[in-house]
CSV table of C-alpha atoms in Angstrom, one decimal:
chain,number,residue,atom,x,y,z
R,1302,UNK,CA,-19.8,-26.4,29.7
R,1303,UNK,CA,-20.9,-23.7,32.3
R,1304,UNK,CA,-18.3,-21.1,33.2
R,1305,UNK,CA,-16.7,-21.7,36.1
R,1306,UNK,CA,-14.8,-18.7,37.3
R,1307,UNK,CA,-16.5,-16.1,39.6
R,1308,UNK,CA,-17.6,-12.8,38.1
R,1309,UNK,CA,-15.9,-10.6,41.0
R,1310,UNK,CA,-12.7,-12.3,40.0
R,1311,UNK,CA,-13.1,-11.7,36.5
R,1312,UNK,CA,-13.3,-8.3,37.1
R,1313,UNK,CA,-10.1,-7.6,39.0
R,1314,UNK,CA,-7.0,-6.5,36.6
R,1315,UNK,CA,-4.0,-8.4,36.5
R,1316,UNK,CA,-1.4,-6.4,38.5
R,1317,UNK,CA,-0.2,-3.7,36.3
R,1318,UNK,CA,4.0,-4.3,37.3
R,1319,UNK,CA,3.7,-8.0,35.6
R,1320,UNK,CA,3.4,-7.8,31.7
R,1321,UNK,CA,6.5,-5.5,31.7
R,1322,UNK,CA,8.4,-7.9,33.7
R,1323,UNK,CA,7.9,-11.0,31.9
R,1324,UNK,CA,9.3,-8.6,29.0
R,1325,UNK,CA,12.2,-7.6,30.9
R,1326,UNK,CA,12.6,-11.3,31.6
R,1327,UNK,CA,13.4,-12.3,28.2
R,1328,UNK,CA,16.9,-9.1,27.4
R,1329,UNK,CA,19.9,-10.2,28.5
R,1330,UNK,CA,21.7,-7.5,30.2
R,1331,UNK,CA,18.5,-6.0,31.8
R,1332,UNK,CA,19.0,-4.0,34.9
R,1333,UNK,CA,15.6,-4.4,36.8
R,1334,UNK,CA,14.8,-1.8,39.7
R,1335,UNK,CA,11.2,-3.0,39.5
R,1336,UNK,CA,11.1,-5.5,42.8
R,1337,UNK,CA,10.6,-4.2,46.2
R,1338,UNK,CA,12.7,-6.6,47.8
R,1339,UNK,CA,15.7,-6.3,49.7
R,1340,UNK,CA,19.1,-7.0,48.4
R,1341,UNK,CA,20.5,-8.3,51.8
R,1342,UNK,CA,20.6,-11.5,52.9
R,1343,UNK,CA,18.4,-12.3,56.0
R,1344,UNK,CA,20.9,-11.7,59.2
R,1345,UNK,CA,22.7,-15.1,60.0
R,1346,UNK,CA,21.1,-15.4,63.4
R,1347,UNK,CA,17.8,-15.4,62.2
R,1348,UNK,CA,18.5,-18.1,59.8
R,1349,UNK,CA,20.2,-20.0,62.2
R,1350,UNK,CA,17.5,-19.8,64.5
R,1351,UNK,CA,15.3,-20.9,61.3
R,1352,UNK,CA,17.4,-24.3,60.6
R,1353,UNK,CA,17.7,-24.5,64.7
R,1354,UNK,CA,13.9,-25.2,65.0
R,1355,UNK,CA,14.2,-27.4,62.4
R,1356,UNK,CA,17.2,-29.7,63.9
R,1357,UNK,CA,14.9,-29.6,67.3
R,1358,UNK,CA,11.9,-30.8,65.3
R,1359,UNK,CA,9.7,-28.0,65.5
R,1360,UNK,CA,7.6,-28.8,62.2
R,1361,UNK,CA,3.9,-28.9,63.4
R,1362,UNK,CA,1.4,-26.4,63.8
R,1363,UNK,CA,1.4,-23.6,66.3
R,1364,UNK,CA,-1.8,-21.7,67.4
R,1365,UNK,CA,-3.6,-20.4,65.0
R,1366,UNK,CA,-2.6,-16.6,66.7
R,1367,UNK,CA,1.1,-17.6,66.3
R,1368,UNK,CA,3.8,-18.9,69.1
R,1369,UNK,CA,2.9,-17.1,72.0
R,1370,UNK,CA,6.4,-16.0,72.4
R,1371,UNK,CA,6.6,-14.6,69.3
R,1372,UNK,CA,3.4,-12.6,69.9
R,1373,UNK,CA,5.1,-11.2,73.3
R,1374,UNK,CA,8.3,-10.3,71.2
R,1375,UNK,CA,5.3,-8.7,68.8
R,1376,UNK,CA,4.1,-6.5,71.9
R,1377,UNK,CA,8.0,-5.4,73.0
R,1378,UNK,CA,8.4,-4.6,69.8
R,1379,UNK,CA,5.5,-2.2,69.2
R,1380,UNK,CA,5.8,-0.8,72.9
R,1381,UNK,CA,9.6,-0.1,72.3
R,1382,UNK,CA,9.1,1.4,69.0
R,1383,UNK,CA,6.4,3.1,68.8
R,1384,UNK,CA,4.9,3.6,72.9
R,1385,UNK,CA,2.1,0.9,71.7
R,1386,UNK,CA,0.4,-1.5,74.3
R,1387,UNK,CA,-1.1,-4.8,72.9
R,1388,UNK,CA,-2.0,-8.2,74.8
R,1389,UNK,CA,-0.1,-10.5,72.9
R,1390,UNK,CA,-2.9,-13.2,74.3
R,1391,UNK,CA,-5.8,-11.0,73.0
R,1392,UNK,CA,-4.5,-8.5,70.4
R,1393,UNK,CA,-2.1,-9.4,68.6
R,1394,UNK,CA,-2.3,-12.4,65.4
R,1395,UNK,CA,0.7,-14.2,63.4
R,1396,UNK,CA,0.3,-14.0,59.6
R,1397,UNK,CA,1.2,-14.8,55.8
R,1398,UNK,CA,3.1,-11.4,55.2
R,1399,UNK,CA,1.6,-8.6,55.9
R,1400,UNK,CA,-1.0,-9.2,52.9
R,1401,UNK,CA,-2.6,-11.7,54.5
R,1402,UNK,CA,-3.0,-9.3,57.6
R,1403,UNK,CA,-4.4,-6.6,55.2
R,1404,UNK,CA,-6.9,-8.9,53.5
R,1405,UNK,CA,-7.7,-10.7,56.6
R,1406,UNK,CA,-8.7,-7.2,58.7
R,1407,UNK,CA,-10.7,-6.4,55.3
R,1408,UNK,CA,-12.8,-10.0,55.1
R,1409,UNK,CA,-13.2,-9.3,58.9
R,1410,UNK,CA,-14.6,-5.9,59.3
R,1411,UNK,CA,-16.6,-5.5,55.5
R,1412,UNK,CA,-20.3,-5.8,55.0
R,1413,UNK,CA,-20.8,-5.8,51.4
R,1414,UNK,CA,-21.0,-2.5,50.2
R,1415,UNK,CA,-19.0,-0.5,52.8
R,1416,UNK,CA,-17.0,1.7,51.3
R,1417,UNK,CA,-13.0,2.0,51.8
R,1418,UNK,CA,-10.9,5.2,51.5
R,1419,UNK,CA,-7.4,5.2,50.8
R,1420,UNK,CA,-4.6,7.4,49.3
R,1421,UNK,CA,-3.1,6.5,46.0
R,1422,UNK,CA,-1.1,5.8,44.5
R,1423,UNK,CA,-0.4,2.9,46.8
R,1424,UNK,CA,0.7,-0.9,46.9
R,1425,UNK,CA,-1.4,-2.9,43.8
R,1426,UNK,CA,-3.1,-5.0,46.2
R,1427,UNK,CA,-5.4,-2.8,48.0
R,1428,UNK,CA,-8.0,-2.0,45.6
R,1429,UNK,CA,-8.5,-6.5,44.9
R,1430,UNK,CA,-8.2,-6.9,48.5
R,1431,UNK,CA,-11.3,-4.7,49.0
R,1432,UNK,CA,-13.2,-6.2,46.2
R,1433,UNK,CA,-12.7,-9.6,47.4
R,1434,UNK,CA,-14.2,-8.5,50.4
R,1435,UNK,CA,-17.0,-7.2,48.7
R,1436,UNK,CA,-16.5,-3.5,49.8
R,1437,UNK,CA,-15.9,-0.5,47.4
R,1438,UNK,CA,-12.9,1.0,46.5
R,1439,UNK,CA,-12.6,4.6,46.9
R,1440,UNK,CA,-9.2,5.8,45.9
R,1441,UNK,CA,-8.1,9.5,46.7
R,1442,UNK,CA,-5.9,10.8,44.8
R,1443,UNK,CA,-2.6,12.2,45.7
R,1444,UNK,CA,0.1,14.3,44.0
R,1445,UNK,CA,3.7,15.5,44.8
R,1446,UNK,CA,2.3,19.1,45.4
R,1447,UNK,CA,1.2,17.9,48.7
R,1448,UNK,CA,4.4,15.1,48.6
R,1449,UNK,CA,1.8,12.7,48.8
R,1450,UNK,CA,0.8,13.0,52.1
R,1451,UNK,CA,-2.9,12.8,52.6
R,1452,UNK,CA,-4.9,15.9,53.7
R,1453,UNK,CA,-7.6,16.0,56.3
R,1454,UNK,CA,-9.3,17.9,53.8
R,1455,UNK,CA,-8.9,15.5,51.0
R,1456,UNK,CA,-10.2,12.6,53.3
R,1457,UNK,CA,-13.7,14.7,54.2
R,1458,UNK,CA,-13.9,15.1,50.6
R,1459,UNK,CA,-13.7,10.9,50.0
R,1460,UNK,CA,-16.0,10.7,53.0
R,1461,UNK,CA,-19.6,9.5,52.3
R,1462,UNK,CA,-22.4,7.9,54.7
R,1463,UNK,CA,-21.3,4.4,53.2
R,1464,UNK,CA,-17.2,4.6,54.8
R,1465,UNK,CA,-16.5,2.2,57.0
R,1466,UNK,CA,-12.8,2.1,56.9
R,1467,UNK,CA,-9.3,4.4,56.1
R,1468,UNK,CA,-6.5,2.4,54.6
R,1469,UNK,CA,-3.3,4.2,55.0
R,1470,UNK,CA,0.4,2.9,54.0
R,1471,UNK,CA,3.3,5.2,55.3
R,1472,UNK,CA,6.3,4.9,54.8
R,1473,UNK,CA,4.4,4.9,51.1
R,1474,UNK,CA,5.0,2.5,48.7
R,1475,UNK,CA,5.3,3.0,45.4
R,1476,UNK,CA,5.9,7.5,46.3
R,1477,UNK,CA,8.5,6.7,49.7
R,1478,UNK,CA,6.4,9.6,51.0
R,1479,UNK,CA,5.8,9.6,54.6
R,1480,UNK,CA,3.3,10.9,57.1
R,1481,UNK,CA,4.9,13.1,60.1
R,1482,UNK,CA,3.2,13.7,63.7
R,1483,UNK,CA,1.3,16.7,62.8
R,1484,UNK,CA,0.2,15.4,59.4
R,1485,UNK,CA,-1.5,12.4,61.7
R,1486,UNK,CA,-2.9,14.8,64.2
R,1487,UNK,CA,-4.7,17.2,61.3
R,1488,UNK,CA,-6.3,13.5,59.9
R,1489,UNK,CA,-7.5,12.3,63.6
R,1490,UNK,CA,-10.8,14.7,63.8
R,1491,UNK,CA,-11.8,13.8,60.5
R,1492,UNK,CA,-11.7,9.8,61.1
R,1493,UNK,CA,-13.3,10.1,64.6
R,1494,UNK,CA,-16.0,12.7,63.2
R,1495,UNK,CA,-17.1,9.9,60.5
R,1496,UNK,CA,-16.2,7.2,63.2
R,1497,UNK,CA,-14.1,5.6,61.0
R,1498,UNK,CA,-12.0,1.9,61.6
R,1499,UNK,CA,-7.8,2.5,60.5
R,1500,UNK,CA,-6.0,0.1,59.0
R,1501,UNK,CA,-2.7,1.1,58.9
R,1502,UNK,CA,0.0,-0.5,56.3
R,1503,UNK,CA,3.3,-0.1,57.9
R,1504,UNK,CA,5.2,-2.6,57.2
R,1505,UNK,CA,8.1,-0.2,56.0
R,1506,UNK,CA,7.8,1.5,59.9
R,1507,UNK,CA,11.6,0.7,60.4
R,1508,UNK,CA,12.5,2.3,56.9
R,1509,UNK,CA,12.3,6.1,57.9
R,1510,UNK,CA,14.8,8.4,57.0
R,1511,UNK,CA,14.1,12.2,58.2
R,1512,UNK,CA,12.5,11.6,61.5
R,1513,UNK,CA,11.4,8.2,63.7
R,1514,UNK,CA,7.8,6.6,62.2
R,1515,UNK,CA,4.9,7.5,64.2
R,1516,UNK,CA,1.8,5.1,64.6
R,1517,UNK,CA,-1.6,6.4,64.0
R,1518,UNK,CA,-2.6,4.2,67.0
R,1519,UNK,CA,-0.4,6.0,69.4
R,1520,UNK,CA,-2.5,9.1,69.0
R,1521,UNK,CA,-5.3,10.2,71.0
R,1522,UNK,CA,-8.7,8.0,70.5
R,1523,UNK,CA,-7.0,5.9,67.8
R,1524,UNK,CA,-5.7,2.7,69.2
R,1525,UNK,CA,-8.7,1.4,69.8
R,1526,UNK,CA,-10.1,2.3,66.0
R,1527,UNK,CA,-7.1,1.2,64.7
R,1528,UNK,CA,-5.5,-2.5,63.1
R,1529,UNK,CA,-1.6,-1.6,62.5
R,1530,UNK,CA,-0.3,-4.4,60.0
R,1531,UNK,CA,3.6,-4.7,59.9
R,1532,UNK,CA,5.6,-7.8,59.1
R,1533,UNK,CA,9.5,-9.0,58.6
R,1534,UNK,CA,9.8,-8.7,55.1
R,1535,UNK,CA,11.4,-5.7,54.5
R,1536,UNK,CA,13.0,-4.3,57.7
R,1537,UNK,CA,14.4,-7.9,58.4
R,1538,UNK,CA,15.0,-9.2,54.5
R,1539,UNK,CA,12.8,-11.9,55.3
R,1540,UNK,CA,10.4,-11.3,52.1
R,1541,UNK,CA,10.9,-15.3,51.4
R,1542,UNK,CA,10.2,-16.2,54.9
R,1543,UNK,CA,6.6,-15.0,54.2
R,1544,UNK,CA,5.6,-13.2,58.3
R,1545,UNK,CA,3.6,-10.7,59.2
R,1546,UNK,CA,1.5,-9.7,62.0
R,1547,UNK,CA,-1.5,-7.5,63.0
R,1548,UNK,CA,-2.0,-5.6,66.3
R,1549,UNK,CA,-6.0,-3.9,67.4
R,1550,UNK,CA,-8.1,-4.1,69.5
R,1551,UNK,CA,-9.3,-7.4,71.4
R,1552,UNK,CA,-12.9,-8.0,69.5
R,1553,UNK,CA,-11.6,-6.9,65.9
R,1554,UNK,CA,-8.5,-9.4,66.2
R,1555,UNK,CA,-11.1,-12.4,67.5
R,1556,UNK,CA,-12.4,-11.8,64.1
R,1557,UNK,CA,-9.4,-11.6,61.7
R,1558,UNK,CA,-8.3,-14.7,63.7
R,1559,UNK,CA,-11.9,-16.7,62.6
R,1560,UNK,CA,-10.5,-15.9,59.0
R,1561,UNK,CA,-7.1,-16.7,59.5
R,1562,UNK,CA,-7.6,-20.0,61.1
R,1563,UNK,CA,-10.3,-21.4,58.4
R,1564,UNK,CA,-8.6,-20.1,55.7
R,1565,UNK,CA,-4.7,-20.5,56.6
R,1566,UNK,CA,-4.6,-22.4,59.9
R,1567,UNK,CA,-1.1,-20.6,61.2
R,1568,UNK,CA,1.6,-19.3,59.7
R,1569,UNK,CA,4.5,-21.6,58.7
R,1570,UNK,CA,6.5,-22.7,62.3
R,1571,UNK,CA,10.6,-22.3,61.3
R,1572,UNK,CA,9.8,-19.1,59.8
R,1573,UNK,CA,8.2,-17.9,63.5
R,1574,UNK,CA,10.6,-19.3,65.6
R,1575,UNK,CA,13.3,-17.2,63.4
R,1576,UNK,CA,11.1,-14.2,63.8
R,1577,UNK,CA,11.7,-14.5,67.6
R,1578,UNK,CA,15.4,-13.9,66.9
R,1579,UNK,CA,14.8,-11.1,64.6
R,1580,UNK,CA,12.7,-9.0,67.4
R,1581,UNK,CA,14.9,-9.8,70.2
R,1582,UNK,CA,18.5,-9.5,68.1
R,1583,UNK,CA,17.8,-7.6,65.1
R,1584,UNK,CA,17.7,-4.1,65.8
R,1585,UNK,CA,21.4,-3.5,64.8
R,1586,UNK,CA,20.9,-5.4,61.4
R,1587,UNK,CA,17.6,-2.9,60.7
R,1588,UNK,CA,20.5,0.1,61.6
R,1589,UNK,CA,22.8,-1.4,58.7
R,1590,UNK,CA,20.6,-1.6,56.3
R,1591,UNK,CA,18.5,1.2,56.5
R,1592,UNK,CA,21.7,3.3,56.8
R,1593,UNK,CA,22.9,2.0,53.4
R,1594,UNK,CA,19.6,2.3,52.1
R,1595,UNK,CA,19.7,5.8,53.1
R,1596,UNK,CA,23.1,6.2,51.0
R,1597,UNK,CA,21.6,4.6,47.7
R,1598,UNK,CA,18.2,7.2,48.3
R,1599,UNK,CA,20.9,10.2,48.4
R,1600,UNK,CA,22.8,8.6,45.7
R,1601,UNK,CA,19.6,9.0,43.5
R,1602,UNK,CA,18.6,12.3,44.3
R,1603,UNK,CA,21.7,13.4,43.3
R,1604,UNK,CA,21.7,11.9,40.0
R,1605,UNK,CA,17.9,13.1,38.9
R,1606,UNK,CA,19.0,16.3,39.7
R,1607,UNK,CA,21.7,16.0,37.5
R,1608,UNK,CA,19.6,15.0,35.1
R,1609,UNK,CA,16.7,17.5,35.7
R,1610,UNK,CA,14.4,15.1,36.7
R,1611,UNK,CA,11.7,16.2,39.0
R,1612,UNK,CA,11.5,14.0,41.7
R,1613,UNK,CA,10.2,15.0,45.4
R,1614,UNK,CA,12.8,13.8,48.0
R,1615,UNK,CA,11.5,10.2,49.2
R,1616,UNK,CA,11.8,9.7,53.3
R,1617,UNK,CA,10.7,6.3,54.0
R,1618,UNK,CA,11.0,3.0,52.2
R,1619,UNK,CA,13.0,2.2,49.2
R,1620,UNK,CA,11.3,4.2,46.5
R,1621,UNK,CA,11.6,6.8,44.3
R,1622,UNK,CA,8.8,8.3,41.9
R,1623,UNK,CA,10.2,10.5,39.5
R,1624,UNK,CA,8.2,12.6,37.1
R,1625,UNK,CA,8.3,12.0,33.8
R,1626,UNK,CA,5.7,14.1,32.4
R,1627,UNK,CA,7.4,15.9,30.2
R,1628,UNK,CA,7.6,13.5,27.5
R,1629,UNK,CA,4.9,13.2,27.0
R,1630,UNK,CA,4.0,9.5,27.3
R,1631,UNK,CA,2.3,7.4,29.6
R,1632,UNK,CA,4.4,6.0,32.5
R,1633,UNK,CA,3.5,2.5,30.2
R,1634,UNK,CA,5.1,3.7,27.3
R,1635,UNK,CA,7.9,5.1,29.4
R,1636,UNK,CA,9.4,2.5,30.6
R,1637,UNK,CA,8.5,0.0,27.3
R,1638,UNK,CA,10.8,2.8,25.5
R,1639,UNK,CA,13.3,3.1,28.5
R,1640,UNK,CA,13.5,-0.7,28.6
R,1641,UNK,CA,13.7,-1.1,24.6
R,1642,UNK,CA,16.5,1.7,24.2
R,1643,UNK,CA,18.5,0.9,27.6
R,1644,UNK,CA,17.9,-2.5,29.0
R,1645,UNK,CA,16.9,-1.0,32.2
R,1646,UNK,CA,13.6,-2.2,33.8
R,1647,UNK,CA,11.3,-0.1,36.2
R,1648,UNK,CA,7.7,-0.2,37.0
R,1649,UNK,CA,5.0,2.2,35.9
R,1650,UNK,CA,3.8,4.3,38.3
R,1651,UNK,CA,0.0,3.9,36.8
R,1652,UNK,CA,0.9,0.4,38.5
R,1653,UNK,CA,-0.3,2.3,42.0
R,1654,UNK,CA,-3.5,4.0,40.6
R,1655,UNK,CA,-4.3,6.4,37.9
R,1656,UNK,CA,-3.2,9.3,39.6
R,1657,UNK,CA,0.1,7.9,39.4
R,1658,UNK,CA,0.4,8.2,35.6
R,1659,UNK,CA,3.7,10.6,34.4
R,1660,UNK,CA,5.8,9.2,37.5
R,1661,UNK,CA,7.6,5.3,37.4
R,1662,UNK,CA,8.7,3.7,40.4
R,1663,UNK,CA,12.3,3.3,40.9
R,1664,UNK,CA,13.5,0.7,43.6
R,1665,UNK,CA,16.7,1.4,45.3
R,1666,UNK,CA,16.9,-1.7,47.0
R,1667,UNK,CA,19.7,-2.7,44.8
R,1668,UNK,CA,23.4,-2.6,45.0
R,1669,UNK,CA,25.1,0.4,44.6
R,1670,UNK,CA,27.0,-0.7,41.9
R,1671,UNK,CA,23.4,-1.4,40.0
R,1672,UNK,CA,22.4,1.9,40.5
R,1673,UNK,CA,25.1,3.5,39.4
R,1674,UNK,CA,25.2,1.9,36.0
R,1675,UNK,CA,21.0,2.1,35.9
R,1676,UNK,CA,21.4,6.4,36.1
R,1677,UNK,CA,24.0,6.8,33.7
R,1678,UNK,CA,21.5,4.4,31.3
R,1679,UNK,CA,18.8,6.9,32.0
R,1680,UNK,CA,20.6,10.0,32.0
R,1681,UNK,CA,21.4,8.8,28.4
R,1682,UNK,CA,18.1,8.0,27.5
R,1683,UNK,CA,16.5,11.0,28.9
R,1684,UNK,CA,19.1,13.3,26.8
R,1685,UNK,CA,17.8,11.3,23.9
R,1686,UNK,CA,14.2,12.4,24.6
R,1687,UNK,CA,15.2,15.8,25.0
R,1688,UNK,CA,16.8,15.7,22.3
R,1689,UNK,CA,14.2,15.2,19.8
């Protein structure tokens, strides 16, 4: 019998956070900090306006774009946040999560062969998304030295004839690093020099802990280069209700919505109505929980430097990416020993690209109460490994 996978499938890994997982699965006791999803439980209103639309029989399709009063929430909410204008006819498109947003701006903009910057290390799916678009991958590596922002001179170095697109993702995920005003000012000559297209990942935007997020697209010259993916997952706890969005310019959302609509038709209808609520009622609920997730990111920095464990001081999202170099090990065998020894579960940080070997990702998106009893596990098992 022929073999019927496809060859470009073949060749994508598995994603790198699973095989430790289905370990952790099986030891009773485990503490995981491995899954970037919020502990909270989506804000009542939204979930009443969820079960509302259901009641009122709201169960078809909607436009493939997404209710149109969602999409005008969309545009309030990026012009009150972040001084962004965006035709919520035109501009802006309903989707999956933000992944489906990220892959569909890929498929939609990609010739084959068109190279892709983007910083590592950085959320698993980027490098398959660009491969399934038949584009090539050209990760540039980051490090703590620079806190893992990305350098205009780092980005001329990734920069060949062949670059069609910058993929960006701050707030970072796995590092929590973030990129400030002037950090996004030094990058803009560099991407319209090599007239490159921006898509930028921020779907942590409302998790930002020093200073307010700042869009790329709200810069000088960049709105109109520029796809901003966001989504209700993590500023909302909505990761089950499975919404995202992309906003850009007029003629490149006409073609992410010809990929959309053949390949997904419209996102699912309760879950949009519910997002209406969360963008006209939910800025308080994003307050709470950001604040506490503020406390647990403290909480942490505390305790690694109790323990004297290098780790630079995360400002966005609901990571931390500690250096453990000094064992000696792979971030792999790290946390296979950390799990073995202390039933506590956290992801490798070679997960997010090779650079991010010697670091493991630590979520703090857990209770307090977790956390607590997590550090004191690896305070213990890092004495251990000192000690022998």
């Amino acid at each position: 019998m022929r073999d019927f996978i496809c060859g470009k499938i073949k060749k994508i890994k598995p994603s790198g956070i699973r095989r430790l997982f289905d370990i952790a699965s099986e030891i009773p006791d485990v503490i995981s900090l491995g899954v970037g999803e919020p502990d909270f439980d989506t804000p009542w209103h939204i979930r009443e306006e969820g079960i509302y639309s259901l009641h009122k029989g709201r169960t078809f399709y909607t436009s493939n774009s997404g209710l149109i009063e969602l999409r005008a929430e969309i545009a309030a909410f990026m012009r009150r946040k972040y001084g962004l204008t965006y035709d919520p006819e035109k501009e802006i498109v309903v989707t999956v999560g933000g992944s489906e947003a990220i892959d569909i701006a890929l498929r939609a903009t990609l010739d084959p062969g068109d190279e892709v910057a983007y910083p590592e290390p950085c959320f698993v799916s980027y490098e398959p998304c660009i491969l399934l678009s038949d584009g090539v991958p050209v990760p540039i590596a980051l490090s703590s030295e620079t806190e893992f922002r990305l350098t205009p001179e780092l980005l001329e170095a990734a920069v060949t004839p062949k670059t069609k697109a910058l993929l960006i993702s701050y707030p970072n995920n796995p590092t929590g690093a973030i990129m400030e005003r002037e950090d996004l000012e030094k990058l803009a000559p560099v991407i319209l020099k090599h007239d490159l297209l921006v898509i930028s990942d921020e779907i942590y935007s409302e998790l930002s802990y020093k200073e307010r997020h700042v869009s790329i697209a709200s810069l000088p010259g960049m709105r109109e280069r520029t796809v901003v993916i966001n989504g209700f997952s993590k500023s909302y706890a909505m990761t089950g209700w499975r919404l995202g969005f992309a906003c850009a310019p007029a003629e490149i959302i006409k073609y992410m919505l010809k990929v959309h609509q053949f390949g997904i038709m419209s996102a699912p209808t309760m879950s949009q109505y519910a997002a209406v609520s969360a963008l006209r009622n939910g800025d308080k609920d994003i307050a709470v929980m950001a604040e506490s997730y503020n406390q647990r990111r403290r909480f942490l920095m505390e305790r690694f430097r109790e323990m004297k464990l290098p780790c630079f001081e995360p400002y966005g999202a609901f990571y931390a990416f500690p250096d453990i170099s000094e064992f000696g090990m792979s971030s792999e065998e790290f946390c296979e020993a950390l799990l073995k020894a202390e039933n506590v579960a956290v992801v490798p940080g070679s997960a997010f690209g090779a650079c991010g070997d010697g670091h493991v990702r630590i979520s703090y998106a857990y209770s307090i109460e977790a956390l607590k009893e997590a550090m004191s596990r690896l305070a213990r098992f890092v004495e251990k490994m000192r000690a022998k």
